[in-house]
PDB file of C-alpha atoms in Angstrom:
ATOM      1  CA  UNK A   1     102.443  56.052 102.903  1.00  0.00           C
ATOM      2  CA  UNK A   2     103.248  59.611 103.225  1.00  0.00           C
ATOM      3  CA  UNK A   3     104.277  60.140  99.399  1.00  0.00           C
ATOM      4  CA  UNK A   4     100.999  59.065  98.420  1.00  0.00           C
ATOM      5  CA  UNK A   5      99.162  61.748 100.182  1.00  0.00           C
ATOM      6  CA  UNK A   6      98.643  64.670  97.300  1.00  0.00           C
ATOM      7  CA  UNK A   7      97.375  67.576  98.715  1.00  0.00           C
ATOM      8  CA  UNK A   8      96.533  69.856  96.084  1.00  0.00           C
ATOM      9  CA  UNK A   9      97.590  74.008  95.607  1.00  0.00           C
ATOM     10  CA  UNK A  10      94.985  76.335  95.676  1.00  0.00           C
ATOM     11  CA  UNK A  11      95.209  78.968  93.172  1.00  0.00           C
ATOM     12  CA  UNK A  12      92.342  81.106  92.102  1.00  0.00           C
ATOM     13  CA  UNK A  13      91.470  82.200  95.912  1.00  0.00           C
ATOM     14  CA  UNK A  14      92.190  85.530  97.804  1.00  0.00           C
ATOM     15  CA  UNK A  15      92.026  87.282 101.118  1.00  0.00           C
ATOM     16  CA  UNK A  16      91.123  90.952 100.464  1.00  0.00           C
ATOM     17  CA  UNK A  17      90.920  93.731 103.368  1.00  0.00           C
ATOM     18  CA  UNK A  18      89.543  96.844 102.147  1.00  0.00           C
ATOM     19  CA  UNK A  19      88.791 100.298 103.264  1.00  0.00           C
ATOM     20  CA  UNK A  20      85.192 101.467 102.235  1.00  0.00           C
ATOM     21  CA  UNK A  21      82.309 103.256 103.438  1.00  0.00           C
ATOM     22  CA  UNK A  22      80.122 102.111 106.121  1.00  0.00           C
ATOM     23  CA  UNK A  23      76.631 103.441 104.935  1.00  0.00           C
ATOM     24  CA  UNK A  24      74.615 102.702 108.229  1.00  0.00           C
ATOM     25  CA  UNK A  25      77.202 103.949 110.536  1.00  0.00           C
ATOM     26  CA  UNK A  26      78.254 106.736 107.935  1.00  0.00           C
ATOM     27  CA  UNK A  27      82.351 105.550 108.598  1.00  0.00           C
ATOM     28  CA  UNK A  28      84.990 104.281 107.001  1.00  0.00           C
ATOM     29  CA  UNK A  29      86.095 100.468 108.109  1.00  0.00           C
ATOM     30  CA  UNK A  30      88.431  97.581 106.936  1.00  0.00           C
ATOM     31  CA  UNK A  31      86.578  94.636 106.167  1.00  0.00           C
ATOM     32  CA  UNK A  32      88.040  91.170 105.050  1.00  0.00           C
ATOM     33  CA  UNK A  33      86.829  89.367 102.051  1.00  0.00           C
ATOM     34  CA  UNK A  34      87.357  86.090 100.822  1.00  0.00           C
ATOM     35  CA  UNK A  35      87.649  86.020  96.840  1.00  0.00           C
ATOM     36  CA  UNK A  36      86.989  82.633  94.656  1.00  0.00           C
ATOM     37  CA  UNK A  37      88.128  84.192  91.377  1.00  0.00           C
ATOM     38  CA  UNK A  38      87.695  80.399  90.193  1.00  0.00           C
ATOM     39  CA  UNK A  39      85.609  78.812  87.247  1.00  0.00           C
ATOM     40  CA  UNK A  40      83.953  76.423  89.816  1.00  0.00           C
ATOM     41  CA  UNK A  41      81.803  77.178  92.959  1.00  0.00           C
ATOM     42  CA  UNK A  42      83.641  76.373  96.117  1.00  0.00           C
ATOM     43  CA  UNK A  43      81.539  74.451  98.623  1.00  0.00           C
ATOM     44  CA  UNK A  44      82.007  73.902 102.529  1.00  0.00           C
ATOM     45  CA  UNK A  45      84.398  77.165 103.383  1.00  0.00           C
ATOM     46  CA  UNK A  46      86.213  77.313 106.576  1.00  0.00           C
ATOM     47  CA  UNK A  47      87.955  80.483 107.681  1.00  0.00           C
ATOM     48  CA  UNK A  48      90.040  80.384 110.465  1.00  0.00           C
ATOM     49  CA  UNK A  49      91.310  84.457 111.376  1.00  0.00           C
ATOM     50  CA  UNK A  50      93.600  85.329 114.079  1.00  0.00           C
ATOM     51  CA  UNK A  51      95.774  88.213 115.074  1.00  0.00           C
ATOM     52  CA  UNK A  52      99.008  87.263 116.878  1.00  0.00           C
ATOM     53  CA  UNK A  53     102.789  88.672 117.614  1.00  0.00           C
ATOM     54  CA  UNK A  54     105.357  87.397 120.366  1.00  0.00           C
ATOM     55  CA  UNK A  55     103.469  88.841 122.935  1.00  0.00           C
ATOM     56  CA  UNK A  56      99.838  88.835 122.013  1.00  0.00           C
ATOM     57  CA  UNK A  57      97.297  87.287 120.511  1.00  0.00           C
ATOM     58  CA  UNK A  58      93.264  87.846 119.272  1.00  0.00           C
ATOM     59  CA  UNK A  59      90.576  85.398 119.851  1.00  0.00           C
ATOM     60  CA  UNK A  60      89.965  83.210 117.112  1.00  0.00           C
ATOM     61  CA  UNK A  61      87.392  84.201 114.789  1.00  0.00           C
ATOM     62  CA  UNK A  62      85.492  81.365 112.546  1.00  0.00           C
ATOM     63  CA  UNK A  63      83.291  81.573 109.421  1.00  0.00           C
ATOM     64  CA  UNK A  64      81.512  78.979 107.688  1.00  0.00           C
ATOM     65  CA  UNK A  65      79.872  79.625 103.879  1.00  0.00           C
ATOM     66  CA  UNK A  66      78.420  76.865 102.492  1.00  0.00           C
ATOM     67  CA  UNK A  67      79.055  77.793  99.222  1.00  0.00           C
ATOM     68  CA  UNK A  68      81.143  80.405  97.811  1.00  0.00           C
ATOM     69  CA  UNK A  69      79.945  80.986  93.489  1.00  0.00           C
ATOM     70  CA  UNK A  70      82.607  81.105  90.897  1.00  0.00           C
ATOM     71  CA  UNK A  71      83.911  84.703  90.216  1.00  0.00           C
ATOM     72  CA  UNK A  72      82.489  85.854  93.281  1.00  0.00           C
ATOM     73  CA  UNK A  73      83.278  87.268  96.666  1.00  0.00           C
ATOM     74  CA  UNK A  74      81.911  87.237 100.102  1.00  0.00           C
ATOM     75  CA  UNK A  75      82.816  89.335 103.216  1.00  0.00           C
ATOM     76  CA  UNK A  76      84.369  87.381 105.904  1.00  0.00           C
ATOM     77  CA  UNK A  77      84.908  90.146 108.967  1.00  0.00           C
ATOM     78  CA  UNK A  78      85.363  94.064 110.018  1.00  0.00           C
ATOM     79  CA  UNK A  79      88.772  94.676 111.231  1.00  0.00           C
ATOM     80  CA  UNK A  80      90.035  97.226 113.625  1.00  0.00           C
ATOM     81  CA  UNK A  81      92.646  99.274 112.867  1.00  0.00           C
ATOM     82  CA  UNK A  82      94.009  98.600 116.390  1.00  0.00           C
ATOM     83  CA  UNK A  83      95.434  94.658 115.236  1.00  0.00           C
ATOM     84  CA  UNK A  84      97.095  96.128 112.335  1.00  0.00           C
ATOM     85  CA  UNK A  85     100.381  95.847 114.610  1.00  0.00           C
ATOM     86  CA  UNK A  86      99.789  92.005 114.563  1.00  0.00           C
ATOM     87  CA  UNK A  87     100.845  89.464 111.769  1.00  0.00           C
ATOM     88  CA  UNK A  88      96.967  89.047 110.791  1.00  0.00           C
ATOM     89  CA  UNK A  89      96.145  85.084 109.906  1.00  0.00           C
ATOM     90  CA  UNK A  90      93.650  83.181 107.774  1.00  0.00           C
ATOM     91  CA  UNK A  91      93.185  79.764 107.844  1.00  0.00           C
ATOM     92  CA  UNK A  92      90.946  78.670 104.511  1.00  0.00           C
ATOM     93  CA  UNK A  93      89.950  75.204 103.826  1.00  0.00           C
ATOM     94  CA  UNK A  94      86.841  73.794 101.071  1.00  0.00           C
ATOM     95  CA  UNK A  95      85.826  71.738  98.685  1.00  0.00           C
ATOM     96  CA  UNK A  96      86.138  71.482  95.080  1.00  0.00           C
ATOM     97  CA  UNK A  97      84.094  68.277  93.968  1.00  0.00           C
ATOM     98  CA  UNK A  98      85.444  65.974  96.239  1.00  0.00           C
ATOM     99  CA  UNK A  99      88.945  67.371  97.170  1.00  0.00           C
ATOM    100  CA  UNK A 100      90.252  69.325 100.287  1.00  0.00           C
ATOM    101  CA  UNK A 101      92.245  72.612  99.763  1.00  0.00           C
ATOM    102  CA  UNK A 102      93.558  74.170 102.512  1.00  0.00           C
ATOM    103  CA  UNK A 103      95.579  77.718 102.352  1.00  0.00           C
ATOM    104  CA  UNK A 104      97.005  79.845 105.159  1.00  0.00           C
ATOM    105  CA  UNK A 105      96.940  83.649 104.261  1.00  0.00           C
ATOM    106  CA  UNK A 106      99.202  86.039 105.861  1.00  0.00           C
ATOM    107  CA  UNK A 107      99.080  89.970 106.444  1.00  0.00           C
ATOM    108  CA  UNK A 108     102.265  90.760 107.839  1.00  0.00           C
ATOM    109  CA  UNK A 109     102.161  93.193 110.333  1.00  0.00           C
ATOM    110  CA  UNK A 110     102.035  96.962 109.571  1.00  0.00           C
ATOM    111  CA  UNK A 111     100.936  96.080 105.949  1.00  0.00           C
ATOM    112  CA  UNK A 112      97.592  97.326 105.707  1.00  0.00           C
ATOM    113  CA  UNK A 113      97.909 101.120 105.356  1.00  0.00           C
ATOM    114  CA  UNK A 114      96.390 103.384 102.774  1.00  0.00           C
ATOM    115  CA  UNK A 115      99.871 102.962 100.944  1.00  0.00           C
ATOM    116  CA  UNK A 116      99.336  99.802 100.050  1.00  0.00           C
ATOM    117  CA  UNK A 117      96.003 100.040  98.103  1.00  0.00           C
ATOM    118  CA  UNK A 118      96.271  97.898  94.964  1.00  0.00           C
ATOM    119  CA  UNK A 119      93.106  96.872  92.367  1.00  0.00           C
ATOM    120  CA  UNK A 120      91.310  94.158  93.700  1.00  0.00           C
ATOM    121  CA  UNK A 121      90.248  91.083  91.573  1.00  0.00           C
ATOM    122  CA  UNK A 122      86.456  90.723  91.164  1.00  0.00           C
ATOM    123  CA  UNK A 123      85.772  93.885  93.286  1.00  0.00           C
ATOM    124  CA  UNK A 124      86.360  96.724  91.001  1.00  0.00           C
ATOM    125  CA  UNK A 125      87.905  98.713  94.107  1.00  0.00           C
ATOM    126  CA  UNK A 126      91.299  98.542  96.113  1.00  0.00           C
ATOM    127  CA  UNK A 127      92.781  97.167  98.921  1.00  0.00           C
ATOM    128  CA  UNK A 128      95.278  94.743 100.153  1.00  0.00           C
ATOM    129  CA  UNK A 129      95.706  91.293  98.653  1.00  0.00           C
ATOM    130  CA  UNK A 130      96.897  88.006  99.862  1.00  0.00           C
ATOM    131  CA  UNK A 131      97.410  85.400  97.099  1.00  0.00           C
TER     132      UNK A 131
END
């Protein structure tokens, strides 16, 4: 029974934390985006986030998008600096047609710095990228 469970890889789909301006608040804050650098339009999103290490952990943050358009990108949540010190989680799961995909996305700890800036797909900007 178990070999005939296929659970497909998910290519195509990023986590993205960058650092940009914050117009209404006039600051500068990491935000989280989800990226579906796909050909097709992912429907039903599920993101899971967490912070954790040993010792601590963050509350568990969910967002739903009910659908996400191909080549596009939608923000998922503003970070604090202050969990940057925790391995930083996200749980994805959607649909494509009518398979599941399902995709855990890890920042390691200490990862997102300044240092690491790197082009960003679909966002002509830079931050940090999960693949």
């Amino acid at each position: 029974m178990k070999k005939d469970i296929q659970i497909p890889q998910v290519e195509g789909v990023y986590i993205a934390v960058k650092y940009e301006n914050n117009e209404w608040y006039r600051t500068r804050d990491w935000n989280a985006y989800i990226i579906n650098d796909k050909a097709v339009d992912l429907d039903r999103v599920i993101i899971v986030s967490c912070g954790y290490s040993k010792d601590k952990i963050t509350s568990v943050f969910r967002k739903h998008i009910n659908v996400l358009p191909w080549k596009s990108y939608a923000k998922i949540e503003f970070m604090q600096e202050e969990f940057f010190t925790l391995n930083n989680s996200f749980k994805v799961s959607f649909f494509v047609g009518d398979k599941l995909f399902d995709k855990t996305y890890l920042f390691k700890r200490n990862t997102i710095t300044l240092d690491a800036l790197q082009p960003v797909p679909l966002m002509q900007s830079k931050g940090i990228v999960v693949k």
